[in-house]
Structures are given as C-alpha cells and as structure tokens.
PDB file of C-alpha atoms and ligand atoms in Angstrom:
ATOM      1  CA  UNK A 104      -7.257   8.766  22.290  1.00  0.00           C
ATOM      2  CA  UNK A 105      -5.502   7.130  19.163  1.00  0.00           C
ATOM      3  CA  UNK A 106      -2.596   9.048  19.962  1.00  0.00           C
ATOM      4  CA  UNK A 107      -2.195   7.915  22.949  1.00  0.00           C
ATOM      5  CA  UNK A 108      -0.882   4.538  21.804  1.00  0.00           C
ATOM      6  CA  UNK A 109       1.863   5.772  19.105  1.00  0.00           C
ATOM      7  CA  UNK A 110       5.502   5.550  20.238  1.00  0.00           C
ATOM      8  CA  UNK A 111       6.664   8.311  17.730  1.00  0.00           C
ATOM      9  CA  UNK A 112       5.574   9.869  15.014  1.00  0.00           C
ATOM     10  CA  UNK A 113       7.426   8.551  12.109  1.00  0.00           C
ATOM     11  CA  UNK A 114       5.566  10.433   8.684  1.00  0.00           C
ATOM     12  CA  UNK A 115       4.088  13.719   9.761  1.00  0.00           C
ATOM     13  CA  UNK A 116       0.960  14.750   7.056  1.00  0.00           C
ATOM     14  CA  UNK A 117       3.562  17.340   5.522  1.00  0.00           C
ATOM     15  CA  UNK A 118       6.258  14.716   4.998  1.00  0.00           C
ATOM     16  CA  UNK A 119       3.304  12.382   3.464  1.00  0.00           C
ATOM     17  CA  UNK A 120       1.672  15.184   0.918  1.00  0.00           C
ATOM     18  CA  UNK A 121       5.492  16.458   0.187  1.00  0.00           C
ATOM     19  CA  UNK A 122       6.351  12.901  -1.054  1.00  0.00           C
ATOM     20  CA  UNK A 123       3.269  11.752  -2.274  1.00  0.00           C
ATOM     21  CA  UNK A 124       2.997  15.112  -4.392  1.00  0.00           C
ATOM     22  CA  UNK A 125       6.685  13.383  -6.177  1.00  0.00           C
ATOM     23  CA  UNK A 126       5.079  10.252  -6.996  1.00  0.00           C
ATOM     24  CA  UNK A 127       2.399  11.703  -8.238  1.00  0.00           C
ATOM     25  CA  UNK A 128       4.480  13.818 -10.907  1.00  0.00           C
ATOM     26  CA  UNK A 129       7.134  11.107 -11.401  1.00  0.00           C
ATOM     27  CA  UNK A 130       3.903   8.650 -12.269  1.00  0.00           C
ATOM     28  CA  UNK A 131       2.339  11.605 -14.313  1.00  0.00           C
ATOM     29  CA  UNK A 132       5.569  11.458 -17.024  1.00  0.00           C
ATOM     30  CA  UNK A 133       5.870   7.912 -16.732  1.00  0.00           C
ATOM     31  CA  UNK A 134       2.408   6.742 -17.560  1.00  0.00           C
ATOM     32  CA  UNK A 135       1.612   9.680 -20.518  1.00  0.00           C
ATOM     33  CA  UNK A 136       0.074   8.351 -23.482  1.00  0.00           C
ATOM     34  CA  UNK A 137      -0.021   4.978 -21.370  1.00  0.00           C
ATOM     35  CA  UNK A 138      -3.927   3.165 -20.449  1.00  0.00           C
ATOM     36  CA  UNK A 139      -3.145   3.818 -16.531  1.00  0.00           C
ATOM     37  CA  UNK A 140      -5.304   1.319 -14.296  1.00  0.00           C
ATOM     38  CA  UNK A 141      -4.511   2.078 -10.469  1.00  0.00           C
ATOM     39  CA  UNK A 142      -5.285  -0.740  -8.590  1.00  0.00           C
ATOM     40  CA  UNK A 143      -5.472  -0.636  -4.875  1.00  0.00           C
ATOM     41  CA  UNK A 144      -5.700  -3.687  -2.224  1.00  0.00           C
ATOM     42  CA  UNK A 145      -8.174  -2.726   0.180  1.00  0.00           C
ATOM     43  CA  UNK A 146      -8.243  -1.429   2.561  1.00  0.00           C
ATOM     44  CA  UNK A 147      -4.569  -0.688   3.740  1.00  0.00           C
ATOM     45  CA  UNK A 148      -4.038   1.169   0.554  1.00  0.00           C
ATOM     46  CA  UNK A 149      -7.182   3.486   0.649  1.00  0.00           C
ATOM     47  CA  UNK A 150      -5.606   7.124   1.899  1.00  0.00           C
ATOM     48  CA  UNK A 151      -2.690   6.728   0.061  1.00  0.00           C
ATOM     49  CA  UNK A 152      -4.733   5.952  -3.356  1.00  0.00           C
ATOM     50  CA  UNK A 153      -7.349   8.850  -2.902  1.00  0.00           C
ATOM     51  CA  UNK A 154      -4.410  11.109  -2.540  1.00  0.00           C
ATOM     52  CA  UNK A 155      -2.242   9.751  -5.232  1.00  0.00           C
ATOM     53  CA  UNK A 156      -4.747   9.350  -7.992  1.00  0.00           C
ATOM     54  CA  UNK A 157      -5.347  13.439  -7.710  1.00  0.00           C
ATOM     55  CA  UNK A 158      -2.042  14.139  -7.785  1.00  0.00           C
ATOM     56  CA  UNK A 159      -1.624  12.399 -11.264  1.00  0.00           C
ATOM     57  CA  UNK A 160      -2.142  14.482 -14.120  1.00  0.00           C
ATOM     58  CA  UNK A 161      -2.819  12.142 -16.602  1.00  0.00           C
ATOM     59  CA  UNK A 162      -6.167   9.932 -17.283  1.00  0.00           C
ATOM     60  CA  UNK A 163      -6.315   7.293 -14.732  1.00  0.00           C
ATOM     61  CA  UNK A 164      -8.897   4.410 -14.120  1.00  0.00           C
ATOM     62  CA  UNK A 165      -9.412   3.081 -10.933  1.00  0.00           C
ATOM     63  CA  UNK A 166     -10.661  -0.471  -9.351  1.00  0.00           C
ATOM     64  CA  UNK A 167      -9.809  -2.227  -6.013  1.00  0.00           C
ATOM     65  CA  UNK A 168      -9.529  -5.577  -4.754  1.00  0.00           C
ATOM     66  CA  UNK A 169      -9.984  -7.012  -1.456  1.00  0.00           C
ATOM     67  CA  UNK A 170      -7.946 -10.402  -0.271  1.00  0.00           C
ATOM     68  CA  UNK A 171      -7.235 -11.703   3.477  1.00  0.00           C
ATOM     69  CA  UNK A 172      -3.648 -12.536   4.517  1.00  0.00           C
ATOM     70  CA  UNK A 173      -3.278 -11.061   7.993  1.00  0.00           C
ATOM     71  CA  UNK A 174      -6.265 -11.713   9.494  1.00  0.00           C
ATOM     72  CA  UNK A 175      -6.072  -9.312  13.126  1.00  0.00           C
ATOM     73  CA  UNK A 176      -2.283 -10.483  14.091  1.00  0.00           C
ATOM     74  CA  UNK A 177       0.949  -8.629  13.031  1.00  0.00           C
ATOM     75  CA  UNK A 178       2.755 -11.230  11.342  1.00  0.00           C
ATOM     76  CA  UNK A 179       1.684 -12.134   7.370  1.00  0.00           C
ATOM     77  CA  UNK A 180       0.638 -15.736   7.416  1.00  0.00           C
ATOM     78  CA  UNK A 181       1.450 -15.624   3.382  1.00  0.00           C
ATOM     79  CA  UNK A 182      -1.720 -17.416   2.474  1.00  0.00           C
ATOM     80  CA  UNK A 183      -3.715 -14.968   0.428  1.00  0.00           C
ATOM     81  CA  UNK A 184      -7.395 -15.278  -0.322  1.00  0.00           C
ATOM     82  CA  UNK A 185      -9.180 -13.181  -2.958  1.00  0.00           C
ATOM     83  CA  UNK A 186     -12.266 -12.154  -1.354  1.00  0.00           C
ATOM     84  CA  UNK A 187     -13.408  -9.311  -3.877  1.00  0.00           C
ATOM     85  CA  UNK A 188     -11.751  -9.258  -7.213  1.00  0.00           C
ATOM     86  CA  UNK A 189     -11.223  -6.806  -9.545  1.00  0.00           C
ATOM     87  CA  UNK A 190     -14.635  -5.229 -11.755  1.00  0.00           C
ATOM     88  CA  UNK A 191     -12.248  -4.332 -15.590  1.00  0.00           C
ATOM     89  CA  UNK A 192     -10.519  -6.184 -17.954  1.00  0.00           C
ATOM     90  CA  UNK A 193      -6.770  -6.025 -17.878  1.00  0.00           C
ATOM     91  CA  UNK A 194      -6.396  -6.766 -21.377  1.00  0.00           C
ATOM     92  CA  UNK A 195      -3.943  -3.720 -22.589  1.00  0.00           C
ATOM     93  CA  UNK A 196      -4.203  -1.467 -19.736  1.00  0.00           C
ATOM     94  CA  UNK A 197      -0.931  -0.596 -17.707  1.00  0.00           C
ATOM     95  CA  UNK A 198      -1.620  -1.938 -14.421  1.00  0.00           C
ATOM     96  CA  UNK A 199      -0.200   0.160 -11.165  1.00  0.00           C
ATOM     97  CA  UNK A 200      -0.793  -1.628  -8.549  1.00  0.00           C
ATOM     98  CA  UNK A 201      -1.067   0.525  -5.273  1.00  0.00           C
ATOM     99  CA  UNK A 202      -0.048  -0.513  -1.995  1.00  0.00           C
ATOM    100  CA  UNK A 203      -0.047   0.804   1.561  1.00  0.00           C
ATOM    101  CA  UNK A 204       3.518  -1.497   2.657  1.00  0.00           C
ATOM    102  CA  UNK A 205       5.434  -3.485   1.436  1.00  0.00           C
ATOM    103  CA  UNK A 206       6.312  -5.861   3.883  1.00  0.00           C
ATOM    104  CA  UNK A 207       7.257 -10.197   3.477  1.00  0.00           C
ATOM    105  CA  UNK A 208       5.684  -9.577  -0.215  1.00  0.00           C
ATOM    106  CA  UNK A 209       4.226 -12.692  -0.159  1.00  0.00           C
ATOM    107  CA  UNK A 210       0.190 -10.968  -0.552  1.00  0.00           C
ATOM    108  CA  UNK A 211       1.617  -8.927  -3.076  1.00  0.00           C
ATOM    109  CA  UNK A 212       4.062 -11.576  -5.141  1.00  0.00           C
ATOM    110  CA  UNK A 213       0.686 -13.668  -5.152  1.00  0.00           C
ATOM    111  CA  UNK A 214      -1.424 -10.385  -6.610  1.00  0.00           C
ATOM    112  CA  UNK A 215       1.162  -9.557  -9.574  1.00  0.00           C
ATOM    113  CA  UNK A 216       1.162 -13.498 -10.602  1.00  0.00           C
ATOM    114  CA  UNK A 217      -2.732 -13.322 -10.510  1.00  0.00           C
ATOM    115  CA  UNK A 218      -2.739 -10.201 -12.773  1.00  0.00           C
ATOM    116  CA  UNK A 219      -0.003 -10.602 -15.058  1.00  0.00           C
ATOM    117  CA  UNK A 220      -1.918 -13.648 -16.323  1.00  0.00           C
ATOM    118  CA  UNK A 221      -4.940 -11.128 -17.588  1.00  0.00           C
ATOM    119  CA  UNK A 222      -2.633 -10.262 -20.224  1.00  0.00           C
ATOM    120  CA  UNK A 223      -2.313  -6.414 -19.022  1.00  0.00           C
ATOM    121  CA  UNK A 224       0.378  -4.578 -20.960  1.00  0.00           C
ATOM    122  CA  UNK A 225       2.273  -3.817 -18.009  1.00  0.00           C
ATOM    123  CA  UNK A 226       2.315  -4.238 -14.785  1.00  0.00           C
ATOM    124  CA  UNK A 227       4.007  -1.725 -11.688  1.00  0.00           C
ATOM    125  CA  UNK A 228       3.721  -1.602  -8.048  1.00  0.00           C
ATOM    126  CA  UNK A 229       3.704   1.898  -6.712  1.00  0.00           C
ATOM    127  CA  UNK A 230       4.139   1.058  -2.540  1.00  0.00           C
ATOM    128  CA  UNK A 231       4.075   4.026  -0.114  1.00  0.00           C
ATOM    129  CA  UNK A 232       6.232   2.493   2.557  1.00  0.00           C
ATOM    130  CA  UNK A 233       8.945  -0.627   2.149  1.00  0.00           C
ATOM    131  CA  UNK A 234      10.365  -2.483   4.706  1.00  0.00           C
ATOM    132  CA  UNK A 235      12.995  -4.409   3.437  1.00  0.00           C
ATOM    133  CA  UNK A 236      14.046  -5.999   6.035  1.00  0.00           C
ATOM    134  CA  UNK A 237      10.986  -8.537   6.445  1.00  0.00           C
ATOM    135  CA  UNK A 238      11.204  -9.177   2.771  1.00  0.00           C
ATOM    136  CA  UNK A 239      10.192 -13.056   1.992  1.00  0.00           C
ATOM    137  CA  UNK A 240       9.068 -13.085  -1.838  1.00  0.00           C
ATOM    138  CA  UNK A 241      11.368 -12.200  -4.220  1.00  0.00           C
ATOM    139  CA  UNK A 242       9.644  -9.315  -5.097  1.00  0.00           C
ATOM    140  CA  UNK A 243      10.270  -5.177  -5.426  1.00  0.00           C
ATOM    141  CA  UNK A 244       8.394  -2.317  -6.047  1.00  0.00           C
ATOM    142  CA  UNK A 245       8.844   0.314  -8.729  1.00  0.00           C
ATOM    143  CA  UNK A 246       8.344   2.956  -6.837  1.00  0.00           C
ATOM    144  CA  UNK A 247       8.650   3.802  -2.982  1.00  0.00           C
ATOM    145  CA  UNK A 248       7.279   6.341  -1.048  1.00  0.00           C
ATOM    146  CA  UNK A 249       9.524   5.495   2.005  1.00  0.00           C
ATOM    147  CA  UNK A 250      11.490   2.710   3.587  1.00  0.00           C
ATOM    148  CA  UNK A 251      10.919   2.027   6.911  1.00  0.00           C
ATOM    149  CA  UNK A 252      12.342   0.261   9.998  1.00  0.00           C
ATOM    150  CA  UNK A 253      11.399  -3.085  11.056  1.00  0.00           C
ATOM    151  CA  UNK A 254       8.463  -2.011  13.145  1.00  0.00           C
ATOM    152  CA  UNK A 255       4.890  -2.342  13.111  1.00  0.00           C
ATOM    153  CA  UNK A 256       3.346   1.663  11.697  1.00  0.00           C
ATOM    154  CA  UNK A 257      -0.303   2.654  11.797  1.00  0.00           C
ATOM    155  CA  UNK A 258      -2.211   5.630  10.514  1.00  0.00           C
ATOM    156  CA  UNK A 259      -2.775   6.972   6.915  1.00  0.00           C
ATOM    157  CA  UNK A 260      -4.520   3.612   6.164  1.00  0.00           C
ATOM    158  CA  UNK A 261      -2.526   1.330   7.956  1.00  0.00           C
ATOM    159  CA  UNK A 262      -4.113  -0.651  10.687  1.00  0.00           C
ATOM    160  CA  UNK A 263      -3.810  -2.887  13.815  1.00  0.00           C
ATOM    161  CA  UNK A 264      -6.852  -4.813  14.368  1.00  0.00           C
ATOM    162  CA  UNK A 265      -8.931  -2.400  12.298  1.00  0.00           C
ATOM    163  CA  UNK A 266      -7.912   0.581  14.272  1.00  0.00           C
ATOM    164  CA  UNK A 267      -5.516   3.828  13.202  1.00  0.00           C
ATOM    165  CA  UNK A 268      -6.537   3.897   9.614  1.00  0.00           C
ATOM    166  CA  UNK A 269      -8.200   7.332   9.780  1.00  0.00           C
ATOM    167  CA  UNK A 270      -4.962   8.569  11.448  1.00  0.00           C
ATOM    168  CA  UNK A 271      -3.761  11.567   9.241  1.00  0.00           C
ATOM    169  CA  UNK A 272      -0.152  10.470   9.626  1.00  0.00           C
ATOM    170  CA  UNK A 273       2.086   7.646  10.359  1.00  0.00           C
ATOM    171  CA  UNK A 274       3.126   6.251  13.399  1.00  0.00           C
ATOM    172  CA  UNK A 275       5.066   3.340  15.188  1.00  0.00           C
ATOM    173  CA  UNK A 276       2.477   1.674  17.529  1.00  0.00           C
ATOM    174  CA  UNK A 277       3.686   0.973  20.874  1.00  0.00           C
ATOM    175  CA  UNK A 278       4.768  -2.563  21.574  1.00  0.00           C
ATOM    176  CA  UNK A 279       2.074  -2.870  24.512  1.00  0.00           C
ATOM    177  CA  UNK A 280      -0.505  -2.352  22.423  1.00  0.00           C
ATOM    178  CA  UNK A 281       0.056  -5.353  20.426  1.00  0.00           C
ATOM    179  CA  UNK A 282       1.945  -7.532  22.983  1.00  0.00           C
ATOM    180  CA  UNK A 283      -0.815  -7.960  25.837  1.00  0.00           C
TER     181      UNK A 283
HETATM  182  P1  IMP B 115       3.049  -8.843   3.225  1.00  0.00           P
HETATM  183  O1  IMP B 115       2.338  -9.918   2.487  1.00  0.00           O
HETATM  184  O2  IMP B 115       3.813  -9.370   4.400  1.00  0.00           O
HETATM  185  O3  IMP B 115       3.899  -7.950   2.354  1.00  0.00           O
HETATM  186  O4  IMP B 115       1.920  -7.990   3.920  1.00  0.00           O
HETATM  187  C1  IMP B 115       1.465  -6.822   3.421  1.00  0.00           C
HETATM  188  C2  IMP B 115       0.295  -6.350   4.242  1.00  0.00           C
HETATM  189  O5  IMP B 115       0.513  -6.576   5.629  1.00  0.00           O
HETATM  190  C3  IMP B 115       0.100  -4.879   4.098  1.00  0.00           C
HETATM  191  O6  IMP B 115      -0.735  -4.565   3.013  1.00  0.00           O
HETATM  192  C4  IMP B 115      -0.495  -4.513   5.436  1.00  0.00           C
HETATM  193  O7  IMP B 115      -1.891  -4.670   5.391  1.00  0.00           O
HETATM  194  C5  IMP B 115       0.075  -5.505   6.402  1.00  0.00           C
HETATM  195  N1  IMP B 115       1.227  -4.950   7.153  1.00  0.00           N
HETATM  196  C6  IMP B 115       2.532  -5.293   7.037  1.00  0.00           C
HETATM  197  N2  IMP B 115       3.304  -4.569   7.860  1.00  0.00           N
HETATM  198  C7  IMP B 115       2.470  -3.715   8.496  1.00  0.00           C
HETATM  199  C8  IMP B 115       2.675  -2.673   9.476  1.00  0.00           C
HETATM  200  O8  IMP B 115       3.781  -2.340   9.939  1.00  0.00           O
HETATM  201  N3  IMP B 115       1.540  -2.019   9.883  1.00  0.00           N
HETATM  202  C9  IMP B 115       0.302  -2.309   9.427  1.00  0.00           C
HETATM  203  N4  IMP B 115       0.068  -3.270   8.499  1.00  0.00           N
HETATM  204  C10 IMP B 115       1.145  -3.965   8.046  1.00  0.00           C
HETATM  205 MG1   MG B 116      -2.899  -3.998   3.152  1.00  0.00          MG
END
C-alpha cells in the first residue's frame, strides 16, 4: 500500500481544502475585473489546480504546459525542456502561474522568463508548497499555500518516480524508498 511508504503525514486533506479554500478567496479579490489565465505545469500541479480553479469566484481561463527537469531522481538538474507548450495567447491576460512546489526555482525562473516575453499583462505564481531552503533562482512566489521542510513530500500531485500523485494528502516519503 502507498501508505505504507510515508514517514508522516505532513498536510492532512482538511488542512489542504482549509488553505486552499484561502487562496482561492484571496485570488478571487485580487484578480476581479482582471483577464485571469491559470496556468499549471503538468503534472505536479494537477490536484492542486482542479481544486483551486473552483474555489475562485471570478472568470478564469485555464491551459497547461508540460516541460522535463527532474527526470525520475529527486534532485532538479535545472535544465528545463518545454515538451508541450501552452494552446492561448498571453497578449493582455493576467497570467497565474500554478505550481505544485516550489523548490531550487530554477524550472520555474526559466517558465516566468519564457512567458513574460508573450507580453501578458501580468504575471503571478500561486505555489502550494515552498521550500525555501533549496532555493537556487532568485525567484519567489506571490502566494504560498505552505512552506515546508527540506524533505522530499508526495501525494496531492506530487510524485516520486510517477508514484503518490493520486494520494489525497501530503506526505514525507521515507528515505528508503528513494535511497536503495
Ligand atoms: P525546482 O526547479 O527545483 O523548483 O523543481 C520544481 C519541481 O521539482 C516541482 O514542480 C516538482 O515536480 C519537483 N519537486 C521538487 N521537490 C519535490 C518534492 O519534495 N517532492 C516531489 N517533487 C518535488
Ligand atoms: Mg512539477
């Protein structure tokens, strides 16, 4: 069982839909009357978007993006390759760009760069967890779900060699699991 391999539980699914619930109505006042484009970089970033998006109460479009910068290790190798781009044109829309951790900041330094030249009219990253402590780039998000230790989390999107996305909460991984 998935469980199994998680050291401790560090987001339970309440903690999650309490805080994402905030975001949602902090984003809500701060993007009214705005043209709202949520952008997600798949695939990390897929639970937390699906339950963000309906807890904004304004108009929001949607598109996603796929690169490669971690490959199946644990460590970001800072070389970022687009792999699917995105489908609309930036041009005036207010660009949130969603995000499951961030982490060195190198994938997503390299992202805001890329998009900032499409001539959106602004430009936000909306991260559920931060980890500070690995940061590389010089790079921060707007808003924060949480900030967590300096250890490697699953679940609620988050992977280790593909697996724990479709856990419902977050959890540290056990060091075995990734060590052997
Ligand atoms: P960065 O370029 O180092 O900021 O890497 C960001 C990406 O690395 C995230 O979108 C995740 O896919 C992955 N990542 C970083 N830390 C973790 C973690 O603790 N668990 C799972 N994935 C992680
Ligand atoms: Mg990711």
């Amino acid at each position: 069982m998935m469980k199994d391999d998680i050291k401790k539980v560090l987001l339970s699914e309440e903690e999650l839909r309490t805080r994402v619930a905030e975001l949602g109505a902090q984003l809500s006042c701060d993007y009214e009357g705005k043209n709202l484009l949520m952008v997600s970089v798949l695939k990390g970033s897929v639970v937390f978007m699906a339950d963000l998006m309906r807890a904004i109460s304004q108009p929001a479009e949607i598109d996603f993006m796929v690169v490669s910068s971690y490959g199946s290790g644990v460590k970001s190798s800072g070389v970022v390759k687009i792999v699917k781009d995105l489908d609309i044109n930036l041009e005036g829309k207010d660009i949130l760009i969603v995000e499951d951790i961030l982490d060195s900041g190198m994938t997503l330094d390299y992202i805001k760069g890329m998009l900032l030249d499409r001539n959106p009219a602004s430009i936000r990253i909306c991260t559920l967890l931060d980890k500070p402590a690995r940061r590389k780039a010089d790079l921060q998000a707007d808003y924060v779900g949480f900030t967590v230790p300096d250890e490697f989390v699953v679940g609620y999107g988050l992977d280790y060699d593909e697996r724990y996305r479709n856990l419902p909460y977050i959890g540290i991984l056990k060091p075995e699991v990734y060590s052997v």
